[in-house]
Amino acid sequence: MTAIELKDLDEVTTKEEICGALRTHLDGATELGLEAVRSLRKAFAGTQTAVVTLPDQLAAKAIKLGRIRVGWVNCRIREKNEVHRCYGCREPGHMAARCRGPDRKLCCRRCGLLSNIVDEARGKTPILVAGDFYAWSTGSRETKPRGEAFLDALAPLDVLLLNTGSKPTFVGQQGESIVDFTFAGVSLHDRVRSWHISVVYTGSDHQAIVFEVLLEENRIVSRPLAGNRKWSARTFDGDCFAEVVSAMNVRPGVPGDMVDELMSTIVRACDASMSRGGDCRQRKPVYWWNDSIEECRKSCLRLRRRAQRARGRADETICREEFADARRRLHRAIKASKRLCWRQLCDEADCDVWGKPYRVVMSRLRAPRTSPPSAPELVRRAVSTLFPMIVPRPIDAPPLLEEHLIPEVGVEELRWAYGRVRIGAAASPDGIPNTALKAAVEACFENFRRVFTVCLRKGASRHGGSGKGLS
């Protein structure tokens, strides 16, 4: 028996169609069954790849043809060379379960290359390290020994990981994983923007990684909007967060700069230890959409694809008639739903003149919406009751006290303050989860005390941040 590979199959091709095509193009394959198709898996650009086991004579005929028509696609055929290789000693011809050779699992030609890269990059700035390091590490389901060696090798460098999310960077026949990494130095990390894994076809098993690096003169120094930051607290990695925060040392200076340095370090730690929260907003369906129309639409699309693929076959007329019937059923279901919605809108207009029918009409006319008529005296009474007149009185700010009159923030005072932060409560306006905030205070206790003390003595505050939960 010989295994052959059929590539470039359509995304809706089934095993029955593959067997039918092989019976048509190969003499002597009339009794070919579905068990001959060993696997049918997805490939790039919406295609599929099938592995079929055939007798040697039939396989030789198929390979000689080079291409056969399956469905509406001419597919390539090639012999599948399956070479067994031991992952213990790296020698071909046997499997790891029966290996008696030396253990070479940790031996890799990339290890020497990685050490050369680290030696070359040590002490240089700015620095950017990116590539396929063939090491299952951060973001994968498990960390392999090669991944641990990779992390240990990069430990001497002052670099931060730019990878975000859990989307795989490698998608191959054996599965998918995260093996491509991008690291940036501390001086370059804040200038890297829009790191993401592109969906552009590259012709390789590795996905394209795209990011931008701002020039020094175009560096954005202003603080980003707090509402744009959001992390998923369920993916919080305490060890990774503590490792980033523990290296923080807030230098004495202007209170605003000290707060910015403290918060930027916490944000970097959140990026390193948690995945970003996505936008959960979804597109709203049209008013007449329902479950029945959805089922009719799925049936119509399925029959349309079948009718298109049946061109030139004996059942072309039958498939076209089935598709026409499905399309008519879909149109009738949409019209019936629209009529029902229209009747409901008319009935609602009789009950509530200023409700949904009024809003629909005014939006179609693009006219300004007027409020329903009311008694003027009633409106004046309601407004005067809800919003009473208050004479504004200017309040002078109290004079700032001398620095020696304001004591330092005590240890017990800070512990009591951050102990009030609840783990399950909603995050503050800057998006930092309370779990990360408490971990940051525990890891850098003295930095928080110093920043709070300087802010109190200088009369400065940071509105809208995580400090609100500690005040």
Short mmCIF file of C-alpha atoms in Angstrom, two decimals:
data_model
loop_
_atom_site.label_atom_id
_atom_site.label_comp_id
_atom_site.label_asym_id
_atom_site.label_seq_id
_atom_site.Cartn_x
_atom_site.Cartn_y
_atom_site.Cartn_z
CA MET A 1 0.00 0.00 0.00
CA THR A 2 1.17 3.52 -0.86
CA ALA A 3 -0.01 6.79 0.66
CA ILE A 4 -0.68 9.74 -1.65
CA GLU A 5 -1.54 13.34 -0.87
CA LEU A 6 -4.30 15.36 -2.57
CA LYS A 7 -3.78 19.11 -2.16
CA ASP A 8 -5.80 22.24 -3.04
CA LEU A 9 -9.15 20.59 -2.25
CA ASP A 10 -12.18 22.87 -1.81
CA GLU A 11 -13.22 23.69 1.76
CA VAL A 12 -16.52 21.80 1.38
CA THR A 13 -15.08 18.66 -0.24
CA THR A 14 -16.03 15.42 1.53
CA LYS A 15 -14.50 11.94 1.62
CA GLU A 16 -17.30 10.63 -0.59
CA GLU A 17 -16.39 13.10 -3.35
CA ILE A 18 -12.70 12.17 -3.13
CA CYS A 19 -13.49 8.47 -3.47
CA GLY A 20 -15.87 9.19 -6.36
CA ALA A 21 -13.23 11.20 -8.23
CA LEU A 22 -10.62 8.46 -7.76
CA ARG A 23 -13.05 5.81 -9.04
CA THR A 24 -13.74 7.97 -12.12
CA HIS A 25 -10.11 8.70 -13.06
CA LEU A 26 -8.43 5.43 -12.03
CA ASP A 27 -9.16 2.11 -13.72
CA GLY A 28 -9.61 -0.68 -11.22
CA ALA A 29 -10.67 1.57 -8.31
CA THR A 30 -14.37 0.76 -8.52
CA GLU A 31 -14.39 -0.87 -5.08
CA LEU A 32 -12.54 1.95 -3.34
CA GLY A 33 -14.15 2.65 0.06
CA LEU A 34 -14.18 5.57 2.46
CA GLU A 35 -11.64 3.85 4.71
CA ALA A 36 -9.01 4.57 2.04
CA VAL A 37 -9.11 8.27 2.96
CA ARG A 38 -6.95 8.31 6.07
CA SER A 39 -7.25 12.01 6.86
CA LEU A 40 -8.87 15.19 5.55
CA ARG A 41 -7.55 18.33 7.22
CA LYS A 42 -7.70 22.07 6.65
CA ALA A 43 -4.83 23.88 4.89
CA PHE A 44 -4.07 27.45 3.88
CA ALA A 45 -6.44 29.88 2.13
CA GLY A 46 -9.57 27.83 2.83
CA THR A 47 -8.29 24.65 1.13
CA GLN A 48 -7.99 21.08 2.38
CA THR A 49 -5.41 18.32 2.11
CA ALA A 50 -6.31 14.63 2.04
CA VAL A 51 -4.13 11.55 2.59
CA VAL A 52 -5.36 8.45 0.72
CA THR A 53 -3.95 4.92 0.95
CA LEU A 54 -4.09 2.99 -2.36
CA PRO A 55 -2.59 -0.20 -3.74
CA ASP A 56 0.81 0.32 -5.33
CA GLN A 57 -0.47 0.06 -8.93
CA LEU A 58 -3.35 2.51 -8.41
CA ALA A 59 -1.09 4.90 -6.50
CA ALA A 60 1.44 4.86 -9.37
CA LYS A 61 -1.34 5.68 -11.85
CA ALA A 62 -2.58 8.55 -9.69
CA ILE A 63 0.91 10.01 -9.26
CA LYS A 64 1.47 9.74 -13.02
CA LEU A 65 -1.72 11.74 -13.67
CA GLY A 66 -0.42 14.57 -11.47
CA ARG A 67 -3.84 16.21 -11.16
CA ILE A 68 -7.45 15.05 -10.95
CA ARG A 69 -10.72 16.96 -10.74
CA VAL A 70 -12.45 16.72 -7.36
CA GLY A 71 -15.63 18.79 -7.23
CA TRP A 72 -14.81 21.93 -9.18
CA VAL A 73 -11.07 22.08 -8.41
CA ASN A 74 -8.14 20.41 -10.17
CA CYS A 75 -6.14 18.99 -7.27
CA ARG A 76 -2.46 18.15 -7.16
CA ILE A 77 -1.37 14.59 -6.36
CA ARG A 78 1.96 13.58 -4.90
CA GLU A 79 3.38 10.64 -3.02
CA LYS A 80 3.51 11.06 0.73
CA ASN A 81 6.91 10.08 2.05
CA GLU A 82 6.54 9.04 5.67
CA VAL A 83 9.92 8.75 7.33
CA HIS A 84 9.90 7.64 10.95
CA ARG A 85 12.38 9.54 13.07
CA CYS A 86 13.26 9.15 16.71
CA TYR A 87 12.84 12.32 18.77
CA GLY A 88 15.24 10.99 21.39
CA CYS A 89 18.44 10.35 19.44
CA ARG A 90 17.40 12.23 16.24
CA GLU A 91 18.11 9.16 14.06
CA PRO A 92 15.68 7.93 11.35
CA GLY A 93 14.31 4.43 11.02
CA HIS A 94 12.78 3.88 14.46
CA MET A 95 10.54 5.51 17.06
CA ALA A 96 11.40 6.97 20.47
CA ALA A 97 9.61 4.12 22.27
CA ARG A 98 12.21 1.63 20.92
CA CYS A 99 15.21 3.93 21.00
CA ARG A 100 18.47 2.62 22.47
CA GLY A 101 20.66 5.49 21.34
CA PRO A 102 21.91 8.51 23.28
CA ASP A 103 19.46 11.14 24.55
CA ARG A 104 19.79 14.21 22.32
CA LYS A 105 16.52 15.97 23.22
CA LEU A 106 18.28 19.07 24.49
CA CYS A 107 20.81 19.20 21.65
CA CYS A 108 19.82 21.83 19.11
CA ARG A 109 21.77 23.73 16.49
CA ARG A 110 19.85 26.86 17.48
CA CYS A 111 21.31 26.92 21.00
CA GLY A 112 24.73 28.05 19.76
CA LEU A 113 23.11 30.62 17.50
CA LEU A 114 21.05 31.96 20.42
CA SER A 115 24.14 32.37 22.61
CA ASN A 116 25.83 34.31 19.81
CA ILE A 117 22.82 36.60 19.53
CA VAL A 118 22.82 37.25 23.28
CA ASP A 119 26.57 37.99 23.30
CA GLU A 120 26.17 40.37 20.37
CA ALA A 121 23.20 42.21 21.89
CA ARG A 122 24.53 42.52 25.43
CA GLY A 123 25.08 46.18 26.39
CA LYS A 124 23.61 47.65 23.20
CA THR A 125 20.61 50.00 23.01
CA PRO A 126 18.09 50.29 21.45
CA ILE A 127 17.69 46.59 20.82
CA LEU A 128 15.07 44.48 19.03
CA VAL A 129 15.22 40.66 18.95
CA ALA A 130 12.72 38.77 16.77
CA GLY A 131 12.59 35.40 15.06
CA ASP A 132 11.54 31.76 15.08
CA PHE A 133 13.31 30.33 18.13
CA TYR A 134 11.59 26.93 17.91
CA ALA A 135 10.86 27.01 21.63
CA TRP A 136 7.45 26.39 23.16
CA SER A 137 7.34 28.92 25.93
CA THR A 138 5.19 31.95 26.80
CA GLY A 139 1.59 31.53 25.56
CA SER A 140 1.81 27.84 24.63
CA ARG A 141 -0.03 25.11 26.48
CA GLU A 142 3.20 23.89 28.04
CA THR A 143 6.81 25.00 28.33
CA LYS A 144 9.31 22.62 26.75
CA PRO A 145 12.93 22.24 27.96
CA ARG A 146 14.07 24.18 24.92
CA GLY A 147 11.70 26.99 25.91
CA GLU A 148 13.20 27.12 29.38
CA ALA A 149 16.71 27.28 27.88
CA PHE A 150 15.52 30.07 25.59
CA LEU A 151 14.21 32.14 28.50
CA ASP A 152 17.38 31.55 30.52
CA ALA A 153 19.52 32.69 27.60
CA LEU A 154 17.61 35.99 27.24
CA ALA A 155 17.56 36.68 30.98
CA PRO A 156 20.80 38.78 30.96
CA LEU A 157 19.31 41.16 28.38
CA ASP A 158 17.10 44.03 29.51
CA VAL A 159 14.30 43.19 27.07
CA LEU A 160 10.51 42.91 27.29
CA LEU A 161 8.25 40.55 25.37
CA LEU A 162 6.00 42.17 22.74
CA ASN A 163 3.83 39.09 22.01
CA THR A 164 0.23 39.56 23.09
CA GLY A 165 -2.79 37.26 23.03
CA SER A 166 -2.91 33.51 22.52
CA LYS A 167 -3.10 33.38 18.71
CA PRO A 168 -0.62 30.81 17.35
CA THR A 169 2.31 31.97 15.23
CA PHE A 170 2.87 28.53 13.69
CA VAL A 171 0.13 26.46 12.04
CA GLY A 172 1.34 23.21 10.50
CA GLN A 173 0.38 19.61 9.87
CA GLN A 174 1.29 18.54 13.41
CA GLY A 175 -0.69 21.29 15.11
CA GLU A 176 -0.24 24.91 16.12
CA SER A 177 1.90 26.68 18.70
CA ILE A 178 3.62 29.94 19.59
CA VAL A 179 7.27 29.65 18.53
CA ASP A 180 7.92 33.13 17.05
CA PHE A 181 8.82 35.82 19.58
CA THR A 182 9.59 39.52 19.48
CA PHE A 183 11.56 41.24 22.26
CA ALA A 184 12.33 44.95 22.59
CA GLY A 185 14.64 46.82 24.92
CA VAL A 186 13.29 49.03 27.67
CA SER A 187 14.17 52.19 25.73
CA LEU A 188 12.43 50.87 22.60
CA HIS A 189 9.43 49.13 24.17
CA ASP A 190 7.30 52.29 24.50
CA ARG A 191 7.87 53.19 20.83
CA VAL A 192 6.55 49.89 19.44
CA ARG A 193 2.95 50.16 18.27
CA SER A 194 0.27 47.82 16.88
CA TRP A 195 2.06 44.47 17.33
CA HIS A 196 -0.21 41.81 15.84
CA ILE A 197 -0.21 38.55 13.90
CA SER A 198 -1.33 39.26 10.33
CA VAL A 199 -3.77 37.09 8.39
CA VAL A 200 -2.01 37.79 5.07
CA TYR A 201 -1.03 34.60 3.23
CA THR A 202 2.75 34.05 3.40
CA GLY A 203 3.15 30.63 1.78
CA SER A 204 4.74 29.36 5.00
CA ASP A 205 3.59 27.58 8.14
CA HIS A 206 4.63 30.66 10.11
CA GLN A 207 2.24 33.61 10.31
CA ALA A 208 3.43 37.13 9.47
CA ILE A 209 4.09 39.38 12.48
CA VAL A 210 3.57 43.11 11.88
CA PHE A 211 4.42 46.04 14.17
CA GLU A 212 5.52 49.66 13.94
CA VAL A 213 8.44 51.42 15.63
CA LEU A 214 8.07 55.17 16.13
CA LEU A 215 11.05 57.44 15.57
CA GLU A 216 12.49 59.18 18.59
CA GLU A 217 11.15 62.56 17.50
CA ASN A 218 7.67 61.07 16.93
CA ARG A 219 7.54 59.29 20.24
CA ILE A 220 4.21 59.71 22.00
CA VAL A 221 4.90 61.09 25.47
CA SER A 222 1.35 61.87 26.49
CA ARG A 223 -0.49 59.41 28.69
CA PRO A 224 -2.94 57.24 26.70
CA LEU A 225 -6.62 57.42 27.51
CA ALA A 226 -7.38 55.28 30.52
CA GLY A 227 -10.65 54.05 29.05
CA ASN A 228 -8.79 52.37 26.17
CA ARG A 229 -6.97 49.97 28.49
CA LYS A 230 -8.59 46.74 29.51
CA TRP A 231 -7.15 43.41 30.66
CA SER A 232 -8.66 40.02 31.38
CA ALA A 233 -8.14 39.30 35.07
CA ARG A 234 -8.80 35.59 34.49
CA THR A 235 -5.48 35.28 32.62
CA PHE A 236 -3.45 36.95 35.40
CA ASP A 237 0.01 35.42 35.92
CA GLY A 238 1.23 36.45 39.36
CA ASP A 239 4.84 35.32 38.91
CA CYS A 240 5.27 37.18 35.63
CA PHE A 241 3.66 40.31 37.08
CA ALA A 242 5.86 40.26 40.18
CA GLU A 243 8.99 39.76 38.06
CA VAL A 244 8.30 42.94 36.05
CA VAL A 245 7.18 45.06 39.01
CA SER A 246 9.98 44.00 41.35
CA ALA A 247 12.55 45.78 39.15
CA MET A 248 10.72 49.13 39.55
CA ASN A 249 12.48 51.95 41.38
CA VAL A 250 10.63 55.27 41.31
CA ARG A 251 13.17 58.11 41.37
CA PRO A 252 12.39 61.19 43.52
CA GLY A 253 11.21 64.20 41.55
CA VAL A 254 8.06 65.98 40.42
CA PRO A 255 4.94 64.21 41.78
CA GLY A 256 3.37 63.95 38.32
CA ASP A 257 6.47 62.28 36.84
CA MET A 258 6.69 59.90 39.78
CA VAL A 259 3.04 58.86 39.34
CA ASP A 260 3.52 58.43 35.58
CA GLU A 261 6.59 56.24 36.10
CA LEU A 262 4.75 54.14 38.67
CA MET A 263 1.67 53.66 36.48
CA SER A 264 3.67 52.96 33.29
CA THR A 265 5.50 50.15 35.08
CA ILE A 266 2.20 48.68 36.30
CA VAL A 267 0.77 48.90 32.77
CA ARG A 268 3.82 47.09 31.34
CA ALA A 269 3.46 44.42 34.00
CA CYS A 270 -0.24 44.01 33.15
CA ASP A 271 0.65 43.63 29.45
CA ALA A 272 3.22 40.98 30.29
CA SER A 273 1.03 38.97 32.68
CA MET A 274 -2.48 39.30 31.20
CA SER A 275 -4.12 39.27 27.80
CA ARG A 276 -5.94 42.32 26.57
CA GLY A 277 -9.72 42.34 26.82
CA GLY A 278 -11.48 42.50 23.47
CA ASP A 279 -14.38 44.59 22.34
CA CYS A 280 -17.55 42.61 22.97
CA ARG A 281 -19.78 44.79 20.85
CA GLN A 282 -21.51 42.94 18.04
CA ARG A 283 -23.30 44.07 14.94
CA LYS A 284 -27.03 44.42 15.56
CA PRO A 285 -29.20 42.34 13.19
CA VAL A 286 -31.95 43.89 11.09
CA TYR A 287 -35.36 44.24 12.71
CA TRP A 288 -37.00 41.46 10.68
CA TRP A 289 -34.34 38.79 11.34
CA ASN A 290 -35.35 35.63 13.22
CA ASP A 291 -34.31 31.99 13.66
CA SER A 292 -36.51 30.72 10.84
CA ILE A 293 -34.90 33.10 8.33
CA GLU A 294 -31.46 32.06 9.53
CA GLU A 295 -32.21 28.40 8.86
CA CYS A 296 -33.63 29.23 5.42
CA ARG A 297 -30.53 31.24 4.57
CA LYS A 298 -28.16 28.41 5.59
CA SER A 299 -30.14 25.94 3.47
CA CYS A 300 -30.14 28.36 0.53
CA LEU A 301 -26.36 28.88 0.66
CA ARG A 302 -25.73 25.14 0.92
CA LEU A 303 -27.95 24.37 -2.09
CA ARG A 304 -26.43 27.24 -4.10
CA ARG A 305 -22.94 25.80 -3.60
CA ARG A 306 -24.19 22.36 -4.61
CA ALA A 307 -25.84 23.79 -7.75
CA GLN A 308 -22.70 25.66 -8.76
CA ARG A 309 -20.57 22.54 -8.40
CA ALA A 310 -23.05 20.45 -10.40
CA ARG A 311 -22.39 22.29 -13.67
CA GLY A 312 -21.93 19.84 -16.50
CA ARG A 313 -23.21 16.87 -14.51
CA ALA A 314 -26.33 14.80 -14.95
CA ASP A 315 -27.96 16.18 -11.77
CA GLU A 316 -27.41 19.84 -12.68
CA THR A 317 -31.10 20.50 -13.39
CA ILE A 318 -32.24 18.89 -10.13
CA CYS A 319 -29.70 20.87 -8.06
CA ARG A 320 -30.73 24.14 -9.72
CA GLU A 321 -34.42 23.47 -9.04
CA GLU A 322 -33.68 22.71 -5.38
CA PHE A 323 -31.71 25.94 -5.08
CA ALA A 324 -34.53 27.94 -6.72
CA ASP A 325 -37.07 26.48 -4.29
CA ALA A 326 -34.84 27.29 -1.30
CA ARG A 327 -34.35 30.85 -2.52
CA ARG A 328 -38.11 31.33 -2.93
CA ARG A 329 -38.68 30.01 0.59
CA LEU A 330 -36.12 32.48 1.92
CA HIS A 331 -37.78 35.43 0.12
CA ARG A 332 -41.22 34.38 1.39
CA ALA A 333 -39.93 34.10 4.97
CA ILE A 334 -38.37 37.58 4.79
CA LYS A 335 -41.55 39.14 3.38
CA ALA A 336 -43.72 37.43 6.00
CA SER A 337 -41.45 38.66 8.80
CA LYS A 338 -41.51 42.22 7.45
CA ARG A 339 -45.32 42.19 7.25
CA LEU A 340 -45.56 40.91 10.82
CA CYS A 341 -43.17 43.60 12.08
CA TRP A 342 -45.14 46.27 10.21
CA ARG A 343 -48.42 45.15 11.81
CA GLN A 344 -46.81 45.18 15.25
CA LEU A 345 -45.48 48.69 14.61
CA CYS A 346 -48.95 49.92 13.59
CA ASP A 347 -50.55 48.38 16.66
CA GLU A 348 -47.92 50.01 18.87
CA ALA A 349 -48.58 53.38 17.23
CA ASP A 350 -52.23 53.20 18.34
CA CYS A 351 -51.15 52.53 21.93
CA ASP A 352 -48.10 54.82 22.25
CA VAL A 353 -47.90 57.76 19.83
CA TRP A 354 -44.47 58.91 21.04
CA GLY A 355 -42.90 55.46 21.29
CA LYS A 356 -41.01 53.36 18.77
CA PRO A 357 -43.21 54.26 15.72
CA TYR A 358 -42.52 57.96 16.27
CA ARG A 359 -38.76 57.36 16.52
CA VAL A 360 -38.75 55.23 13.37
CA VAL A 361 -40.64 57.85 11.33
CA MET A 362 -38.49 60.75 12.51
CA SER A 363 -35.28 58.83 11.80
CA ARG A 364 -36.48 58.10 8.26
CA LEU A 365 -37.41 61.74 7.69
CA ARG A 366 -34.12 62.87 9.30
CA ALA A 367 -36.10 65.50 11.14
CA PRO A 368 -35.46 66.83 14.68
CA ARG A 369 -37.44 65.01 17.32
CA THR A 370 -39.78 67.13 19.42
CA SER A 371 -40.80 66.32 22.96
CA PRO A 372 -44.43 65.41 23.68
CA PRO A 373 -46.64 68.37 24.65
CA SER A 374 -46.96 69.09 28.39
CA ALA A 375 -48.48 71.71 30.63
CA PRO A 376 -46.02 74.64 31.10
CA GLU A 377 -46.94 75.12 34.77
CA LEU A 378 -46.35 71.43 35.48
CA VAL A 379 -42.98 71.56 33.76
CA ARG A 380 -41.90 74.62 35.78
CA ARG A 381 -42.94 72.98 39.04
CA ALA A 382 -41.08 69.78 38.20
CA VAL A 383 -37.90 71.62 37.20
CA SER A 384 -37.92 73.83 40.29
CA THR A 385 -38.38 70.78 42.53
CA LEU A 386 -35.70 68.64 40.86
CA PHE A 387 -33.19 71.46 40.33
CA PRO A 388 -33.56 74.05 43.09
CA MET A 389 -31.78 77.39 42.75
CA ILE A 390 -28.57 77.55 44.78
CA VAL A 391 -26.60 80.73 45.16
CA PRO A 392 -22.98 79.96 44.23
CA ARG A 393 -20.51 80.75 46.95
CA PRO A 394 -16.79 80.84 46.14
CA ILE A 395 -14.73 78.59 48.38
CA ASP A 396 -11.09 79.43 48.84
CA ALA A 397 -8.69 76.50 48.78
CA PRO A 398 -6.98 75.94 52.12
CA PRO A 399 -3.32 76.93 52.20
CA LEU A 400 -0.85 74.11 51.79
CA LEU A 401 0.90 73.04 54.94
CA GLU A 402 4.63 72.88 55.27
CA GLU A 403 6.29 69.63 54.33
CA HIS A 404 7.49 68.96 57.85
CA LEU A 405 3.89 69.19 59.13
CA ILE A 406 2.69 66.30 56.89
CA PRO A 407 4.07 62.97 58.11
CA GLU A 408 4.99 60.13 55.82
CA VAL A 409 2.38 57.59 54.88
CA GLY A 410 2.67 54.82 57.42
CA VAL A 411 2.96 51.10 56.75
CA GLU A 412 -0.25 50.22 58.57
CA GLU A 413 -2.08 53.08 56.86
CA LEU A 414 -1.13 51.83 53.39
CA ARG A 415 -1.91 48.22 54.30
CA TRP A 416 -5.36 49.26 55.55
CA ALA A 417 -5.96 51.25 52.35
CA TYR A 418 -5.06 48.55 49.85
CA GLY A 419 -6.77 45.94 52.01
CA ARG A 420 -10.08 47.67 51.25
CA VAL A 421 -9.67 46.90 47.53
CA ARG A 422 -11.85 43.90 46.74
CA ILE A 423 -10.59 41.28 44.29
CA GLY A 424 -13.94 40.64 42.64
CA ALA A 425 -14.91 44.31 42.27
CA ALA A 426 -14.85 46.15 38.96
CA ALA A 427 -11.58 47.67 37.79
CA SER A 428 -10.83 51.37 38.23
CA PRO A 429 -11.25 53.77 35.27
CA ASP A 430 -7.68 53.10 34.07
CA GLY A 431 -8.60 49.44 33.43
CA ILE A 432 -6.06 47.87 35.83
CA PRO A 433 -7.70 44.88 37.60
CA ASN A 434 -7.75 44.98 41.38
CA THR A 435 -5.81 41.71 41.48
CA ALA A 436 -2.89 43.36 39.66
CA LEU A 437 -3.13 46.49 41.83
CA LYS A 438 -2.88 44.54 45.07
CA ALA A 439 0.03 42.49 43.69
CA ALA A 440 1.82 45.70 42.67
CA VAL A 441 1.46 47.19 46.17
CA GLU A 442 2.74 44.01 47.80
CA ALA A 443 5.74 43.81 45.45
CA CYS A 444 6.71 47.53 45.62
CA PHE A 445 5.47 48.64 49.00
CA GLU A 446 8.08 51.33 49.56
CA ASN A 447 7.61 52.85 46.09
CA PHE A 448 3.90 53.35 46.75
CA ARG A 449 4.59 54.89 50.16
CA ARG A 450 7.11 57.30 48.67
CA VAL A 451 4.80 58.36 45.82
CA PHE A 452 1.80 58.89 48.13
CA THR A 453 3.90 60.89 50.58
CA VAL A 454 5.28 63.21 47.87
CA CYS A 455 1.82 63.73 46.36
CA LEU A 456 0.35 64.66 49.75
CA ARG A 457 3.13 67.06 50.58
CA LYS A 458 3.08 68.76 47.17
CA GLY A 459 -0.71 68.89 46.98
CA ALA A 460 -0.78 66.87 43.74
CA SER A 461 -3.20 64.11 42.77
CA ARG A 462 -3.90 61.88 39.83
CA HIS A 463 -7.57 61.84 38.92
CA GLY A 464 -9.24 58.80 37.41
CA GLY A 465 -6.46 56.31 38.16
CA SER A 466 -6.01 53.35 40.41
CA GLY A 467 -4.99 55.69 43.22
CA LYS A 468 -8.67 56.46 43.69
CA GLY A 469 -9.19 53.01 45.16
CA LEU A 470 -6.49 53.65 47.77
CA SER A 471 -7.56 57.14 48.80
#
